[in-house]
DNA sequence: TTGTAGGCGTTATCAA
DNA sequence: TTGATAACGCCTACAA
């Protein structure tokens, strides 16, 4: 077992000084062609690689990006990570991923852990609990220390930083408009409780679409699911006995539970009821009927977030740039859960 | 914007030496109660946190684990990561995740990047391309440098290291046995090409189950999918016109494509054909009919891998321990794609 | 052309 | 009880 080679060892081996080795390896003109070759050959032979940690300490840069997401077992976040990885790796950055599991405490702990030198900046989608509590001290602290922070998807308006979002409201509006276009009259909304920012925005899009088409909003047709773990139950109860010909659900699971509930009641999708979901996951593609859905282009969001962050990181010396908010367009993907 | 506080700054501020500060903060008895309190109060007030990078350099430990997986957009790997995160975080380790995207080159680059000081050890599921090429120099090198490596799921027999696997063969055998138990006579296998280790093993399980029940193996009933991206096509063609009453597919996608193909041919699942998949993903749960499948217990695998790795890391000083291979049991989850 | 010295932030050892 | 020094691995300004 040969331990990692260091400059010092090379220097001793070749009987030169450490700085000579360092310079030679960086192709400094200060060093004679001769020794330079000798040193480089030796380094190559023994596969010398500089130690990242030492470099980080010296440069005060770690070249890594910290990503904190609420949950990974969720196709959307998975695609976002792919997007981040892509551009980060291309630009020479590592990616550290931590999960908050939607817990405020875990989010804080993870951020503090990473903020102590492990990363140069953060990409974050805020935990549900954090949104609920409205306690953002950890975010402010990180920003205050001069670490760039990019928020995506679940963002916090009050915090000033770069953001990558989709226009949830417009996405939802288009989804509902689609239902209206195919002649749905009684359109139900299955959404989350309001403190989840995206749920709230999508709910708003639903409202806007109805108002825009002079349809009245019937609160009986709106379900705000309290508990994700029992959403299937809640949805089944909500739907039973209601006269509905269209459903807009704010995620794919809700959409599928709705379809299942309809099936149980002898209703056919899309012949009797049309259903639109949100998030273009594997489920939406493979379910029968496949789901018409609002695609959030997660990889694109991740890529944009990474670009934004790296831009801030590499601009560090320069002038203060204003914060940006990038809105990634959604697109409605029509499949078989809605009539034509 | 206040930059991060360092020992040096505290020392200057309080007019003591750096080492006094260091000791005080670590509650050394060397320091008088008085100054200790003073220093700790100050540190707390300004929220001092030691710099991880400096600690890493000093201790030659990063307290982070590098995880390299072929693809994250895959429910199984996602659950494994959850498992790793859980135990790693609990024991004070960070987790860096990189994706190889099943590319040999990316796997090598990621490993080299992380091996240069960024991580203390690796948890890895090998890229498809790596298995195909049989080039493992990067793995050997890492091991050679004394960095512990734990492989999971897609492992390489020739490499000596800790491993966490499921018994793919037994899992497959049980799946096929289940089909036999419910009186299937013509059982097809939809698997991958042989260089994917898990595909090969599951194929073997299929063989064993048939042999064990004195059924003959009919190569016409075996499909080795070449190209994942066109698997749906391949499967449809393969299945058409064949007299089949049971299918064992080595992943959930293949299983679903099979079901879809049967539907197109007017066959009902499970009444006319029973289908068993592998991997208990979201698709298996939500698809209609829901899939009978072999669950791999990904989170459990991840947790075991992390435990194994941390054990090696923390035993560093001690005696050489032999390598372990942990076999996580699979379990057959019966749902609606197979008759009772 | 090469080497020395200092520093990044921390801790351990030894001296005062 | 406190402080100075060296070290982790690397880089760079400056001296030789």
PDB file of N, CA, C and O in Angstrom, chain A residues 38-79:
ATOM      1  N   UNK A  38      12.700  16.195 -15.678  1.00  0.00           N
ATOM      2  CA  UNK A  38      13.003  15.145 -14.709  1.00  0.00           C
ATOM      3  C   UNK A  38      11.876  15.016 -13.683  1.00  0.00           C
ATOM      4  O   UNK A  38      11.353  13.931 -13.414  1.00  0.00           O
ATOM      5  N   UNK A  39      11.514  16.171 -13.149  1.00  0.00           N
ATOM      6  CA  UNK A  39      10.480  16.178 -12.116  1.00  0.00           C
ATOM      7  C   UNK A  39       9.140  15.719 -12.665  1.00  0.00           C
ATOM      8  O   UNK A  39       8.441  14.906 -12.058  1.00  0.00           O
ATOM      9  N   UNK A  40       8.802  16.221 -13.832  1.00  0.00           N
ATOM     10  CA  UNK A  40       7.508  15.844 -14.394  1.00  0.00           C
ATOM     11  C   UNK A  40       7.438  14.345 -14.691  1.00  0.00           C
ATOM     12  O   UNK A  40       6.400  13.703 -14.488  1.00  0.00           O
ATOM     13  N   UNK A  41       8.556  13.845 -15.167  1.00  0.00           N
ATOM     14  CA  UNK A  41       8.590  12.415 -15.467  1.00  0.00           C
ATOM     15  C   UNK A  41       8.359  11.607 -14.190  1.00  0.00           C
ATOM     16  O   UNK A  41       7.540  10.686 -14.153  1.00  0.00           O
ATOM     17  N   UNK A  42       9.065  12.016 -13.164  1.00  0.00           N
ATOM     18  CA  UNK A  42       8.939  11.309 -11.889  1.00  0.00           C
ATOM     19  C   UNK A  42       7.501  11.378 -11.367  1.00  0.00           C
ATOM     20  O   UNK A  42       6.916  10.372 -10.950  1.00  0.00           O
ATOM     21  N   UNK A  43       6.954  12.576 -11.417  1.00  0.00           N
ATOM     22  CA  UNK A  43       5.590  12.769 -10.906  1.00  0.00           C
ATOM     23  C   UNK A  43       4.613  11.902 -11.686  1.00  0.00           C
ATOM     24  O   UNK A  43       3.712  11.282 -11.124  1.00  0.00           O
ATOM     25  N   UNK A  44       4.822  11.873 -12.966  1.00  0.00           N
ATOM     26  CA  UNK A  44       3.914  11.090 -13.795  1.00  0.00           C
ATOM     27  C   UNK A  44       4.043   9.609 -13.466  1.00  0.00           C
ATOM     28  O   UNK A  44       3.054   8.903 -13.295  1.00  0.00           O
ATOM     29  N   UNK A  45       5.269   9.196 -13.386  1.00  0.00           N
ATOM     30  CA  UNK A  45       5.530   7.788 -13.101  1.00  0.00           C
ATOM     31  C   UNK A  45       4.829   7.343 -11.832  1.00  0.00           C
ATOM     32  O   UNK A  45       4.178   6.302 -11.793  1.00  0.00           O
ATOM     33  N   UNK A  46       4.945   8.153 -10.807  1.00  0.00           N
ATOM     34  CA  UNK A  46       4.325   7.770  -9.544  1.00  0.00           C
ATOM     35  C   UNK A  46       2.938   8.371  -9.361  1.00  0.00           C
ATOM     36  O   UNK A  46       2.394   8.380  -8.273  1.00  0.00           O
ATOM     37  N   UNK A  47       2.441   8.906 -10.475  1.00  0.00           N
ATOM     38  CA  UNK A  47       1.048   9.354 -10.478  1.00  0.00           C
ATOM     39  C   UNK A  47       0.736  10.371  -9.401  1.00  0.00           C
ATOM     40  O   UNK A  47      -0.213  10.236  -8.651  1.00  0.00           O
ATOM     41  N   UNK A  48       1.561  11.384  -9.369  1.00  0.00           N
ATOM     42  CA  UNK A  48       1.325  12.443  -8.387  1.00  0.00           C
ATOM     43  C   UNK A  48       0.079  13.245  -8.737  1.00  0.00           C
ATOM     44  O   UNK A  48      -0.150  13.600  -9.889  1.00  0.00           O
ATOM     45  N   UNK A  49      -0.716  13.522  -7.710  1.00  0.00           N
ATOM     46  CA  UNK A  49      -1.876  14.413  -7.876  1.00  0.00           C
ATOM     47  C   UNK A  49      -1.909  15.346  -6.678  1.00  0.00           C
ATOM     48  O   UNK A  49      -1.808  14.889  -5.545  1.00  0.00           O
ATOM     49  N   UNK A  50      -2.022  16.619  -6.926  1.00  0.00           N
ATOM     50  CA  UNK A  50      -2.032  17.525  -5.773  1.00  0.00           C
ATOM     51  C   UNK A  50      -3.211  17.261  -4.848  1.00  0.00           C
ATOM     52  O   UNK A  50      -4.266  16.827  -5.291  1.00  0.00           O
ATOM     53  N   UNK A  51      -2.998  17.512  -3.610  1.00  0.00           N
ATOM     54  CA  UNK A  51      -4.022  17.276  -2.594  1.00  0.00           C
ATOM     55  C   UNK A  51      -5.058  18.406  -2.563  1.00  0.00           C
ATOM     56  O   UNK A  51      -4.748  19.549  -2.284  1.00  0.00           O
ATOM     57  N   UNK A  52      -6.288  18.025  -2.861  1.00  0.00           N
ATOM     58  CA  UNK A  52      -7.354  19.022  -2.921  1.00  0.00           C
ATOM     59  C   UNK A  52      -7.532  19.801  -1.639  1.00  0.00           C
ATOM     60  O   UNK A  52      -7.850  20.987  -1.660  1.00  0.00           O
ATOM     61  N   UNK A  53      -7.391  19.113  -0.542  1.00  0.00           N
ATOM     62  CA  UNK A  53      -7.609  19.779   0.734  1.00  0.00           C
ATOM     63  C   UNK A  53      -6.604  20.905   0.940  1.00  0.00           C
ATOM     64  O   UNK A  53      -6.963  22.019   1.308  1.00  0.00           O
ATOM     65  N   UNK A  54      -5.367  20.601   0.662  1.00  0.00           N
ATOM     66  CA  UNK A  54      -4.337  21.614   0.817  1.00  0.00           C
ATOM     67  C   UNK A  54      -4.608  22.794  -0.116  1.00  0.00           C
ATOM     68  O   UNK A  54      -4.478  23.958   0.268  1.00  0.00           O
ATOM     69  N   UNK A  55      -5.016  22.458  -1.319  1.00  0.00           N
ATOM     70  CA  UNK A  55      -5.336  23.518  -2.267  1.00  0.00           C
ATOM     71  C   UNK A  55      -6.494  24.375  -1.765  1.00  0.00           C
ATOM     72  O   UNK A  55      -6.466  25.596  -1.872  1.00  0.00           O
ATOM     73  N   UNK A  56      -7.476  23.695  -1.226  1.00  0.00           N
ATOM     74  CA  UNK A  56      -8.637  24.427  -0.728  1.00  0.00           C
ATOM     75  C   UNK A  56      -8.223  25.404   0.359  1.00  0.00           C
ATOM     76  O   UNK A  56      -8.652  26.548   0.386  1.00  0.00           O
ATOM     77  N   UNK A  57      -7.403  24.906   1.239  1.00  0.00           N
ATOM     78  CA  UNK A  57      -6.982  25.738   2.362  1.00  0.00           C
ATOM     79  C   UNK A  57      -6.212  26.947   1.846  1.00  0.00           C
ATOM     80  O   UNK A  57      -6.447  28.070   2.247  1.00  0.00           O
ATOM     81  N   UNK A  58      -5.332  26.667   0.948  1.00  0.00           N
ATOM     82  CA  UNK A  58      -4.511  27.739   0.390  1.00  0.00           C
ATOM     83  C   UNK A  58      -5.357  28.749  -0.380  1.00  0.00           C
ATOM     84  O   UNK A  58      -5.285  29.941  -0.183  1.00  0.00           O
ATOM     85  N   UNK A  59      -6.155  28.251  -1.280  1.00  0.00           N
ATOM     86  CA  UNK A  59      -6.911  29.125  -2.170  1.00  0.00           C
ATOM     87  C   UNK A  59      -8.199  29.663  -1.561  1.00  0.00           C
ATOM     88  O   UNK A  59      -8.874  30.469  -2.164  1.00  0.00           O
ATOM     89  N   UNK A  60      -8.540  29.137  -0.429  1.00  0.00           N
ATOM     90  CA  UNK A  60      -9.819  29.503   0.175  1.00  0.00           C
ATOM     91  C   UNK A  60     -10.969  29.230  -0.786  1.00  0.00           C
ATOM     92  O   UNK A  60     -11.933  29.990  -0.863  1.00  0.00           O
ATOM     93  N   UNK A  61     -10.795  28.213  -1.565  1.00  0.00           N
ATOM     94  CA  UNK A  61     -11.859  27.775  -2.456  1.00  0.00           C
ATOM     95  C   UNK A  61     -11.868  26.260  -2.445  1.00  0.00           C
ATOM     96  O   UNK A  61     -10.817  25.641  -2.527  1.00  0.00           O
ATOM     97  N   UNK A  62     -13.037  25.698  -2.382  1.00  0.00           N
ATOM     98  CA  UNK A  62     -13.070  24.245  -2.345  1.00  0.00           C
ATOM     99  C   UNK A  62     -13.440  23.656  -3.693  1.00  0.00           C
ATOM    100  O   UNK A  62     -13.280  22.478  -3.924  1.00  0.00           O
ATOM    101  N   UNK A  63     -13.944  24.499  -4.558  1.00  0.00           N
ATOM    102  CA  UNK A  63     -14.409  24.007  -5.853  1.00  0.00           C
ATOM    103  C   UNK A  63     -15.478  22.935  -5.662  1.00  0.00           C
ATOM    104  O   UNK A  63     -15.523  21.953  -6.395  1.00  0.00           O
ATOM    105  N   UNK A  64     -16.231  23.075  -4.650  1.00  0.00           N
ATOM    106  CA  UNK A  64     -17.394  22.199  -4.546  1.00  0.00           C
ATOM    107  C   UNK A  64     -18.646  22.987  -4.211  1.00  0.00           C
ATOM    108  O   UNK A  64     -18.587  24.044  -3.590  1.00  0.00           O
ATOM    109  N   UNK A  65     -19.730  22.446  -4.665  1.00  0.00           N
ATOM    110  CA  UNK A  65     -21.030  23.082  -4.513  1.00  0.00           C
ATOM    111  C   UNK A  65     -21.884  22.228  -3.592  1.00  0.00           C
ATOM    112  O   UNK A  65     -21.947  21.018  -3.768  1.00  0.00           O
ATOM    113  N   UNK A  66     -22.491  22.846  -2.633  1.00  0.00           N
ATOM    114  CA  UNK A  66     -23.366  22.101  -1.740  1.00  0.00           C
ATOM    115  C   UNK A  66     -24.808  22.183  -2.207  1.00  0.00           C
ATOM    116  O   UNK A  66     -25.306  23.261  -2.483  1.00  0.00           O
ATOM    117  N   UNK A  67     -25.432  21.030  -2.310  1.00  0.00           N
ATOM    118  CA  UNK A  67     -26.831  21.007  -2.731  1.00  0.00           C
ATOM    119  C   UNK A  67     -27.661  20.437  -1.590  1.00  0.00           C
ATOM    120  O   UNK A  67     -27.345  19.372  -1.069  1.00  0.00           O
ATOM    121  N   UNK A  68     -28.684  21.140  -1.210  1.00  0.00           N
ATOM    122  CA  UNK A  68     -29.550  20.631  -0.155  1.00  0.00           C
ATOM    123  C   UNK A  68     -30.974  20.557  -0.680  1.00  0.00           C
ATOM    124  O   UNK A  68     -31.537  21.554  -1.124  1.00  0.00           O
ATOM    125  N   UNK A  69     -31.501  19.361  -0.653  1.00  0.00           N
ATOM    126  CA  UNK A  69     -32.849  19.176  -1.178  1.00  0.00           C
ATOM    127  C   UNK A  69     -33.712  18.493  -0.128  1.00  0.00           C
ATOM    128  O   UNK A  69     -33.209  17.803   0.752  1.00  0.00           O
ATOM    129  N   UNK A  70     -34.998  18.672  -0.238  1.00  0.00           N
ATOM    130  CA  UNK A  70     -35.900  18.121   0.765  1.00  0.00           C
ATOM    131  C   UNK A  70     -35.938  16.602   0.726  1.00  0.00           C
ATOM    132  O   UNK A  70     -35.983  15.948   1.750  1.00  0.00           O
ATOM    133  N   UNK A  71     -35.919  16.050  -0.447  1.00  0.00           N
ATOM    134  CA  UNK A  71     -35.988  14.592  -0.526  1.00  0.00           C
ATOM    135  C   UNK A  71     -35.471  14.154  -1.883  1.00  0.00           C
ATOM    136  O   UNK A  71     -35.656  14.833  -2.880  1.00  0.00           O
ATOM    137  N   UNK A  72     -34.796  13.056  -1.878  1.00  0.00           N
ATOM    138  CA  UNK A  72     -34.207  12.631  -3.139  1.00  0.00           C
ATOM    139  C   UNK A  72     -35.100  11.616  -3.826  1.00  0.00           C
ATOM    140  O   UNK A  72     -35.070  11.443  -5.025  1.00  0.00           O
ATOM    141  N   UNK A  73     -35.907  10.958  -3.026  1.00  0.00           N
ATOM    142  CA  UNK A  73     -36.771   9.931  -3.590  1.00  0.00           C
ATOM    143  C   UNK A  73     -37.955  10.616  -4.276  1.00  0.00           C
ATOM    144  O   UNK A  73     -39.100  10.447  -3.915  1.00  0.00           O
ATOM    145  N   UNK A  74     -37.608  11.383  -5.256  1.00  0.00           N
ATOM    146  CA  UNK A  74     -38.601  12.220  -5.888  1.00  0.00           C
ATOM    147  C   UNK A  74     -38.017  12.565  -7.246  1.00  0.00           C
ATOM    148  O   UNK A  74     -36.988  13.210  -7.338  1.00  0.00           O
ATOM    149  N   UNK A  75     -38.685  12.112  -8.238  1.00  0.00           N
ATOM    150  CA  UNK A  75     -38.103  12.203  -9.572  1.00  0.00           C
ATOM    151  C   UNK A  75     -37.676  13.610  -9.962  1.00  0.00           C
ATOM    152  O   UNK A  75     -36.629  13.822 -10.568  1.00  0.00           O
ATOM    153  N   UNK A  76     -38.459  14.572  -9.574  1.00  0.00           N
ATOM    154  CA  UNK A  76     -38.125  15.946  -9.950  1.00  0.00           C
ATOM    155  C   UNK A  76     -36.755  16.364  -9.416  1.00  0.00           C
ATOM    156  O   UNK A  76     -35.903  16.855 -10.156  1.00  0.00           O
ATOM    157  N   UNK A  77     -36.529  16.142  -8.140  1.00  0.00           N
ATOM    158  CA  UNK A  77     -35.249  16.548  -7.557  1.00  0.00           C
ATOM    159  C   UNK A  77     -34.087  15.785  -8.169  1.00  0.00           C
ATOM    160  O   UNK A  77     -32.989  16.301  -8.332  1.00  0.00           O
ATOM    161  N   UNK A  78     -34.381  14.566  -8.490  1.00  0.00           N
ATOM    162  CA  UNK A  78     -33.381  13.743  -9.130  1.00  0.00           C
ATOM    163  C   UNK A  78     -32.928  14.350 -10.456  1.00  0.00           C
ATOM    164  O   UNK A  78     -31.741  14.404 -10.752  1.00  0.00           O
ATOM    165  N   UNK A  79     -33.869  14.835 -11.215  1.00  0.00           N
ATOM    166  CA  UNK A  79     -33.487  15.422 -12.502  1.00  0.00           C
ATOM    167  C   UNK A  79     -32.756  16.745 -12.285  1.00  0.00           C
ATOM    168  O   UNK A  79     -31.821  17.069 -13.014  1.00  0.00           O
TER     169      UNK A  79
END
